[in-house]
Amino acid sequence: EGISEAGAKSAEELEPLGKVVGQLSEKVQDLSEELFGQDEKIRYILENMPSGIVAIDNRFQILLINAAAQELLEEPQVGEGSDLFHLTREKAVILSCENALRGNVSTSFDVDMSDSTGRILSVSISSMNNRWIKKGAVLFLTDVTQKRMAELMRSEFIANVSHELKTPITSIKGFSELLSAGVVTDKTLQADYLRRIHTEADRMGNLIEDILKLSHLEAKDEKEKRPVSIEGVVRDIFAALQLEAEKDEVRLLEEMAHGIAYMAEYEDIYQLLSNLIRNALKYNRPGGMVKVSAVKEKGLLLKIEDTGIGIAPQHQTRIFERFYRVDKGRSRHVGGTGLGLAIVKHIVLKYNGELTLESAEDQGTAITILLPKQGLASAG
């Protein structure tokens, strides 16, 4: 009985302790679940970030890597526990990691991987020191390909515009100085110089107008879209070019399915067709023809054909670039700004269309544009 009473008393004394242990156990469980939840959140955020993150220790072993980093470097099999050298062998990256590990030096730079992955990456590397990792480094990777390409295009565009404007400005300045100085007394020569000044001024005006059109298209400043009669636009363009076509002995032909209209800004459709038809006329030959056709076929199918001088294969992939000219001398002679086909490309992209080109030297060129059927409308 004495033993029994002592055991009961001992159990009573231990009961509060048991409750405390139970409570602690529940708290530990709750804390463990909370930590697991936090870990899952962090892991989810890391895996769904567009930027790549890689953490390494002082032996260049990968402690953490997310899917974005694997995708940006095109190394999906390289994971935690692997060596950094298996992920990348870019000298700038390895050297910067060494500087971060040895001297706590943070660096940021671009890595051009366009030859291997088609990308330009912005890389930021900094050292990492805490109670768990005595020495390490973190790499942040961001795809800046589009941004850098846009910056390059903008820089090239400014340089090209400056170059294109410099020539007419120099001509105007030179001719006007000769006239104002009274050096030229011959009336015929004076008239010729004035005509040249007028021509160069027109050229500058056309260039600036085309630059503004491109700027409008790139800014995506959309106006109200209305049904635009394709037949009506083509006939307006033909009427404006009739005298020029007769002078160059080129026939303008149309083959239109009646009543086709497209939901668009009138100016877009006019510029699209006008630039293509004018090009087909400029680079044609006496006795040639320019034919424009439009049908409903998986959308609005436009085709501009000519029997002109054609385009050599090496130029065909580049003629829609801004300021790209196959024959610079001839382009300037016929008054081209070098932006017409770039405007065409931007308009086609604006309406989510497709553009194809077929051409053979001395045989002619055919440019086909397919605009989505969703935009088809009634001309009435």
Short mmCIF file of C-alpha atoms in Angstrom, two decimals:
data_model
loop_
_atom_site.label_atom_id
_atom_site.label_comp_id
_atom_site.label_asym_id
_atom_site.label_seq_id
_atom_site.Cartn_x
_atom_site.Cartn_y
_atom_site.Cartn_z
CA GLU A 1 0.00 0.00 0.00
CA GLY A 2 2.85 2.38 0.88
CA ILE A 3 4.45 1.75 -2.51
CA SER A 4 1.13 2.21 -4.21
CA GLU A 5 0.51 5.51 -2.47
CA ALA A 6 4.02 6.73 -3.30
CA GLY A 7 3.50 5.83 -6.97
CA ALA A 8 0.21 7.68 -7.09
CA LYS A 9 1.77 10.71 -5.44
CA SER A 10 4.68 10.64 -7.87
CA ALA A 11 2.28 10.47 -10.85
CA GLU A 12 0.38 13.45 -9.49
CA GLU A 13 3.62 15.42 -9.20
CA LEU A 14 4.67 14.49 -12.72
CA GLU A 15 1.30 15.34 -14.26
CA PRO A 16 2.00 19.11 -14.58
CA LEU A 17 5.36 18.27 -16.12
CA GLY A 18 3.65 15.98 -18.59
CA LYS A 19 1.29 18.80 -19.57
CA VAL A 20 4.21 21.16 -20.08
CA VAL A 21 6.01 18.56 -22.22
CA GLY A 22 2.81 18.03 -24.20
CA GLN A 23 2.40 21.76 -24.73
CA LEU A 24 6.03 22.11 -25.76
CA SER A 25 5.62 19.22 -28.15
CA GLU A 26 2.59 20.91 -29.75
CA LYS A 27 4.51 24.20 -30.00
CA VAL A 28 7.45 22.41 -31.59
CA GLN A 29 5.06 20.76 -34.04
CA ASP A 30 3.39 24.09 -34.84
CA LEU A 31 6.78 25.78 -35.22
CA SER A 32 7.99 22.96 -37.45
CA GLU A 33 4.91 23.27 -39.66
CA GLU A 34 5.30 27.06 -39.75
CA LEU A 35 8.96 26.75 -40.73
CA PHE A 36 8.05 24.18 -43.37
CA GLY A 37 5.36 26.53 -44.68
CA GLN A 38 7.83 29.43 -44.79
CA ASP A 39 10.34 27.23 -46.60
CA GLU A 40 7.66 26.24 -49.13
CA LYS A 41 6.75 29.91 -49.68
CA ILE A 42 10.37 30.88 -50.24
CA ARG A 43 10.88 27.92 -52.55
CA TYR A 44 7.71 28.79 -54.50
CA ILE A 45 8.81 32.43 -54.87
CA LEU A 46 12.31 31.42 -56.00
CA GLU A 47 11.01 28.90 -58.51
CA ASN A 48 8.56 31.38 -60.03
CA MET A 49 10.88 34.36 -60.25
CA PRO A 50 11.75 35.51 -63.79
CA SER A 51 15.30 36.25 -62.60
CA GLY A 52 17.79 33.50 -61.94
CA ILE A 53 19.34 33.04 -58.49
CA VAL A 54 22.37 30.89 -57.69
CA ALA A 55 24.03 30.63 -54.27
CA ILE A 56 27.47 29.02 -53.92
CA ASP A 57 29.84 28.25 -51.06
CA ASN A 58 33.59 28.97 -50.89
CA ARG A 59 34.30 25.77 -52.84
CA PHE A 60 32.12 26.94 -55.75
CA GLN A 61 29.54 24.31 -54.88
CA ILE A 62 25.94 25.26 -55.66
CA LEU A 63 23.86 25.58 -52.48
CA LEU A 64 20.73 26.89 -54.18
CA ILE A 65 19.57 27.36 -57.75
CA ASN A 66 16.15 28.18 -59.17
CA ALA A 67 14.52 27.10 -62.42
CA ALA A 68 15.02 30.51 -64.03
CA ALA A 69 18.81 30.27 -63.64
CA GLN A 70 18.82 26.78 -65.14
CA GLU A 71 16.68 27.99 -68.05
CA LEU A 72 18.68 31.19 -68.69
CA LEU A 73 21.95 29.26 -68.78
CA GLU A 74 20.33 26.30 -70.57
CA GLU A 75 21.58 23.81 -67.99
CA PRO A 76 18.41 22.10 -66.65
CA GLN A 77 20.33 19.15 -65.20
CA VAL A 78 22.68 21.20 -63.03
CA GLY A 79 21.22 21.41 -59.52
CA GLU A 80 22.14 21.88 -55.89
CA GLY A 81 25.35 20.09 -54.94
CA SER A 82 26.83 20.51 -58.41
CA ASP A 83 29.91 22.54 -59.18
CA LEU A 84 29.45 26.08 -60.54
CA PHE A 85 31.74 25.17 -63.44
CA HIS A 86 29.06 22.72 -64.62
CA LEU A 87 26.61 25.62 -64.80
CA THR A 88 28.79 28.16 -66.60
CA ARG A 89 32.34 28.59 -67.77
CA GLU A 90 32.05 32.30 -68.52
CA LYS A 91 35.38 33.79 -67.38
CA ALA A 92 33.80 37.04 -66.18
CA VAL A 93 31.35 35.12 -63.95
CA ILE A 94 34.01 32.85 -62.44
CA LEU A 95 36.42 35.74 -61.81
CA SER A 96 33.70 37.88 -60.19
CA CYS A 97 32.69 34.97 -57.94
CA GLU A 98 36.34 34.63 -56.84
CA ASN A 99 36.45 38.36 -56.03
CA ALA A 100 33.22 38.08 -54.05
CA LEU A 101 34.50 35.08 -52.06
CA ARG A 102 37.97 36.46 -51.38
CA GLY A 103 37.46 40.19 -51.08
CA ASN A 104 33.72 40.77 -50.51
CA VAL A 105 33.64 42.60 -53.88
CA SER A 106 30.23 43.08 -55.52
CA THR A 107 30.07 43.39 -59.32
CA SER A 108 27.44 43.88 -62.04
CA PHE A 109 28.00 43.36 -65.76
CA ASP A 110 26.46 42.01 -68.95
CA VAL A 111 27.35 38.66 -70.44
CA ASP A 112 26.74 38.31 -74.17
CA MET A 113 25.70 34.71 -74.72
CA SER A 114 23.98 35.37 -78.05
CA ASP A 115 26.26 32.88 -79.81
CA SER A 116 25.32 29.99 -77.51
CA THR A 117 21.90 30.76 -76.01
CA GLY A 118 20.77 33.76 -78.04
CA ARG A 119 20.60 35.85 -74.87
CA ILE A 120 22.32 38.77 -73.21
CA LEU A 121 22.31 38.38 -69.42
CA SER A 122 22.75 41.01 -66.75
CA VAL A 123 24.73 39.40 -63.92
CA SER A 124 25.06 40.74 -60.36
CA ILE A 125 27.35 38.94 -57.92
CA SER A 126 27.78 39.73 -54.23
CA SER A 127 29.34 38.02 -51.22
CA MET A 128 27.27 36.17 -48.62
CA ASN A 129 28.23 35.75 -44.97
CA ASN A 130 26.00 34.55 -42.12
CA ARG A 131 25.97 32.11 -39.22
CA TRP A 132 25.14 29.17 -41.48
CA ILE A 133 27.34 30.06 -44.45
CA LYS A 134 30.69 31.44 -43.37
CA LYS A 135 31.73 32.28 -46.93
CA GLY A 136 29.64 32.29 -50.06
CA ALA A 137 28.34 34.30 -53.00
CA VAL A 138 24.98 34.97 -54.64
CA LEU A 139 24.47 35.40 -58.39
CA PHE A 140 21.43 37.21 -59.79
CA LEU A 141 20.77 36.65 -63.51
CA THR A 142 18.34 38.70 -65.63
CA ASP A 143 17.54 38.37 -69.33
CA VAL A 144 18.14 41.84 -70.83
CA THR A 145 18.31 40.76 -74.47
CA GLN A 146 15.31 42.80 -75.63
CA LYS A 147 16.35 45.84 -73.61
CA ARG A 148 19.92 45.83 -74.96
CA MET A 149 18.75 45.19 -78.52
CA ALA A 150 16.28 48.08 -78.21
CA GLU A 151 19.09 50.33 -76.94
CA LEU A 152 21.30 49.26 -79.85
CA MET A 153 18.51 49.85 -82.37
CA ARG A 154 17.81 53.26 -80.86
CA SER A 155 21.49 54.18 -81.04
CA GLU A 156 21.77 52.97 -84.64
CA PHE A 157 18.54 54.76 -85.53
CA ILE A 158 19.84 58.09 -84.17
CA ALA A 159 23.14 57.62 -86.02
CA ASN A 160 21.31 56.78 -89.27
CA VAL A 161 18.92 59.72 -88.95
CA SER A 162 21.85 62.06 -88.35
CA HIS A 163 23.62 60.68 -91.40
CA GLU A 164 20.51 60.87 -93.60
CA LEU A 165 19.83 64.48 -92.58
CA LYS A 166 23.44 65.58 -92.91
CA THR A 167 23.57 65.07 -96.69
CA PRO A 168 20.56 67.26 -97.65
CA ILE A 169 21.48 69.90 -95.06
CA THR A 170 25.01 70.10 -96.48
CA SER A 171 23.62 70.42 -100.03
CA ILE A 172 21.13 73.12 -99.06
CA LYS A 173 23.79 75.05 -97.16
CA GLY A 174 26.27 74.85 -100.04
CA PHE A 175 23.85 75.90 -102.78
CA SER A 176 22.32 78.69 -100.68
CA GLU A 177 25.77 80.09 -99.80
CA LEU A 178 26.74 80.19 -103.49
CA LEU A 179 23.50 81.94 -104.39
CA SER A 180 23.65 84.45 -101.53
CA ALA A 181 27.30 85.30 -102.26
CA GLY A 182 26.38 86.25 -105.80
CA VAL A 183 29.00 83.92 -107.24
CA VAL A 184 26.47 82.30 -109.57
CA THR A 185 25.20 84.83 -112.12
CA ASP A 186 23.94 82.46 -114.78
CA LYS A 187 20.11 82.40 -114.59
CA THR A 188 19.87 78.76 -115.72
CA LEU A 189 22.38 77.67 -113.08
CA GLN A 190 20.60 79.71 -110.41
CA ALA A 191 17.33 77.99 -111.29
CA ASP A 192 19.06 74.59 -111.14
CA TYR A 193 20.50 75.35 -107.68
CA LEU A 194 17.09 76.49 -106.41
CA ARG A 195 15.53 73.30 -107.78
CA ARG A 196 18.14 71.22 -105.96
CA ILE A 197 17.52 73.11 -102.72
CA HIS A 198 13.79 72.42 -103.10
CA THR A 199 14.45 68.72 -103.81
CA GLU A 200 16.70 68.33 -100.76
CA ALA A 201 14.17 70.17 -98.55
CA ASP A 202 11.46 67.79 -99.77
CA ARG A 203 13.72 64.86 -98.98
CA MET A 204 14.25 66.10 -95.42
CA GLY A 205 10.52 66.68 -95.02
CA ASN A 206 9.72 63.13 -96.22
CA LEU A 207 12.32 61.66 -93.89
CA ILE A 208 10.96 63.51 -90.86
CA GLU A 209 7.41 62.51 -91.80
CA ASP A 210 8.42 58.84 -91.99
CA ILE A 211 10.24 59.08 -88.65
CA LEU A 212 7.07 60.46 -87.05
CA LYS A 213 5.03 57.61 -88.58
CA LEU A 214 7.43 55.03 -87.15
CA SER A 215 7.37 56.77 -83.78
CA HIS A 216 3.56 56.66 -83.78
CA LEU A 217 3.55 52.94 -84.62
CA GLU A 218 6.17 52.05 -81.99
CA ALA A 219 4.38 54.08 -79.32
CA LYS A 220 1.23 52.05 -80.08
CA ASP A 221 -0.97 55.14 -79.92
CA GLU A 222 -4.09 53.59 -81.34
CA LYS A 223 -6.92 55.62 -82.78
CA GLU A 224 -10.47 54.47 -83.41
CA LYS A 225 -10.67 51.61 -85.90
CA ARG A 226 -13.27 51.71 -88.63
CA PRO A 227 -14.12 49.55 -91.67
CA VAL A 228 -11.62 50.58 -94.38
CA SER A 229 -12.46 49.69 -97.98
CA ILE A 230 -9.37 48.04 -99.49
CA GLU A 231 -10.61 48.69 -103.00
CA GLY A 232 -11.11 52.37 -102.18
CA VAL A 233 -7.60 52.75 -100.70
CA VAL A 234 -5.94 51.10 -103.71
CA ARG A 235 -7.83 53.32 -106.15
CA ASP A 236 -6.86 56.45 -104.16
CA ILE A 237 -3.20 55.40 -104.32
CA PHE A 238 -3.41 54.57 -108.04
CA ALA A 239 -4.96 57.99 -108.72
CA ALA A 240 -2.10 59.72 -106.88
CA LEU A 241 0.54 57.71 -108.77
CA GLN A 242 -1.04 57.63 -112.25
CA LEU A 243 1.04 60.46 -113.75
CA GLU A 244 4.27 59.01 -112.34
CA ALA A 245 3.37 55.55 -113.66
CA GLU A 246 2.63 56.93 -117.14
CA LYS A 247 5.94 58.82 -117.12
CA ASP A 248 7.81 55.62 -116.17
CA GLU A 249 5.73 53.55 -118.63
CA VAL A 250 4.52 51.19 -115.90
CA ARG A 251 0.97 49.82 -115.80
CA LEU A 252 -0.96 49.84 -112.52
CA LEU A 253 -3.33 46.87 -112.26
CA GLU A 254 -5.78 45.80 -109.56
CA GLU A 255 -7.56 42.52 -108.93
CA MET A 256 -9.93 43.10 -106.03
CA ALA A 257 -12.62 40.91 -104.55
CA HIS A 258 -15.54 43.34 -104.32
CA GLY A 259 -16.62 44.70 -100.95
CA ILE A 260 -13.59 43.74 -98.84
CA ALA A 261 -13.10 45.99 -95.81
CA TYR A 262 -10.88 45.74 -92.74
CA MET A 263 -11.28 47.17 -89.24
CA ALA A 264 -8.29 49.48 -88.99
CA GLU A 265 -7.03 53.03 -88.90
CA TYR A 266 -7.37 54.37 -92.44
CA GLU A 267 -3.86 55.86 -92.34
CA ASP A 268 -2.35 52.46 -91.46
CA ILE A 269 -3.89 50.69 -94.45
CA TYR A 270 -3.06 53.61 -96.74
CA GLN A 271 0.59 53.69 -95.61
CA LEU A 272 0.90 49.91 -95.82
CA LEU A 273 -0.29 49.74 -99.44
CA SER A 274 1.14 53.08 -100.54
CA ASN A 275 4.69 52.25 -99.45
CA LEU A 276 4.60 48.85 -101.17
CA ILE A 277 3.03 50.16 -104.39
CA ARG A 278 5.41 53.14 -104.56
CA ASN A 279 8.39 50.83 -104.08
CA ALA A 280 7.12 48.50 -106.79
CA LEU A 281 6.79 51.50 -109.13
CA LYS A 282 10.16 53.07 -108.25
CA TYR A 283 12.15 49.91 -108.82
CA ASN A 284 10.34 48.85 -111.99
CA ARG A 285 11.28 49.31 -115.65
CA PRO A 286 9.65 50.72 -118.80
CA GLY A 287 6.93 48.38 -120.03
CA GLY A 288 6.58 46.80 -116.60
CA MET A 289 3.56 46.44 -114.35
CA VAL A 290 2.50 46.68 -110.71
CA LYS A 291 -0.41 44.46 -109.70
CA VAL A 292 -2.35 44.66 -106.42
CA SER A 293 -4.78 41.92 -105.42
CA ALA A 294 -6.97 41.38 -102.35
CA VAL A 295 -9.04 38.33 -101.42
CA LYS A 296 -10.59 36.78 -98.33
CA GLU A 297 -8.49 33.73 -97.62
CA LYS A 298 -7.91 32.78 -93.97
CA GLY A 299 -8.25 36.51 -93.37
CA LEU A 300 -7.38 39.44 -95.62
CA LEU A 301 -4.78 38.36 -98.17
CA LEU A 302 -3.03 41.27 -99.90
CA LYS A 303 -0.48 40.77 -102.66
CA ILE A 304 1.65 43.38 -104.41
CA GLU A 305 3.53 42.07 -107.46
CA ASP A 306 5.86 43.83 -109.86
CA THR A 307 8.04 43.06 -112.87
CA GLY A 308 10.90 45.22 -111.65
CA ILE A 309 14.59 44.70 -110.99
CA GLY A 310 14.03 42.22 -108.14
CA ILE A 311 16.04 41.74 -104.95
CA ALA A 312 19.16 39.59 -104.60
CA PRO A 313 18.87 36.72 -102.07
CA GLN A 314 21.46 38.22 -99.68
CA HIS A 315 19.32 41.35 -99.26
CA GLN A 316 15.89 39.73 -98.89
CA THR A 317 16.06 39.12 -95.13
CA ARG A 318 17.11 42.70 -94.40
CA ILE A 319 15.06 44.99 -96.62
CA PHE A 320 12.47 45.59 -93.88
CA GLU A 321 15.14 47.02 -91.55
CA ARG A 322 15.19 50.77 -91.02
CA PHE A 323 17.48 52.63 -93.46
CA TYR A 324 18.56 49.43 -95.18
CA ARG A 325 18.97 50.04 -98.90
CA VAL A 326 19.92 47.52 -101.56
CA ASP A 327 21.21 50.30 -103.82
CA LYS A 328 21.84 53.49 -101.86
CA GLY A 329 22.56 55.59 -104.93
CA ARG A 330 19.37 54.58 -106.71
CA SER A 331 17.29 54.86 -103.53
CA ARG A 332 18.32 58.47 -103.06
CA HIS A 333 17.86 59.20 -106.77
CA VAL A 334 14.23 58.04 -106.67
CA GLY A 335 13.60 59.84 -103.38
CA GLY A 336 13.49 56.94 -100.92
CA THR A 337 13.95 57.61 -97.20
CA GLY A 338 14.93 54.04 -96.31
CA LEU A 339 12.00 53.81 -93.87
CA GLY A 340 9.11 52.79 -96.11
CA LEU A 341 9.44 49.03 -95.70
CA ALA A 342 10.18 49.39 -91.99
CA ILE A 343 6.84 51.20 -91.68
CA VAL A 344 5.18 48.35 -93.60
CA LYS A 345 6.64 45.78 -91.19
CA HIS A 346 5.51 47.74 -88.12
CA ILE A 347 1.95 48.07 -89.45
CA VAL A 348 1.76 44.33 -90.18
CA LEU A 349 3.00 43.58 -86.65
CA LYS A 350 0.50 46.07 -85.19
CA TYR A 351 -2.36 44.04 -86.67
CA ASN A 352 -0.77 40.67 -85.83
CA GLY A 353 -0.35 39.86 -89.50
CA GLU A 354 2.17 37.85 -91.49
CA LEU A 355 4.46 39.17 -94.22
CA THR A 356 6.30 37.13 -96.87
CA LEU A 357 8.53 38.13 -99.76
CA GLU A 358 9.39 36.33 -102.99
CA SER A 359 11.84 37.90 -105.40
CA ALA A 360 14.28 37.08 -108.18
CA GLU A 361 16.78 39.44 -109.76
CA ASP A 362 15.63 40.91 -113.10
CA GLN A 363 12.28 39.12 -112.77
CA GLY A 364 10.37 41.03 -110.11
CA THR A 365 9.09 40.90 -106.56
CA ALA A 366 5.91 39.72 -104.84
CA ILE A 367 5.07 40.74 -101.28
CA THR A 368 2.18 38.98 -99.55
CA ILE A 369 0.46 40.16 -96.38
CA LEU A 370 -2.06 38.13 -94.42
CA LEU A 371 -4.09 40.00 -91.81
CA PRO A 372 -6.20 38.02 -89.25
CA LYS A 373 -9.77 37.21 -90.25
CA GLN A 374 -11.09 38.76 -87.00
CA GLY A 375 -10.56 42.18 -88.58
CA LEU A 376 -12.62 41.53 -91.69
CA ALA A 377 -15.63 43.82 -91.92
CA SER A 378 -18.36 44.85 -94.29
CA ALA A 379 -17.51 47.65 -96.72
CA GLY A 380 -21.07 48.91 -96.59
#
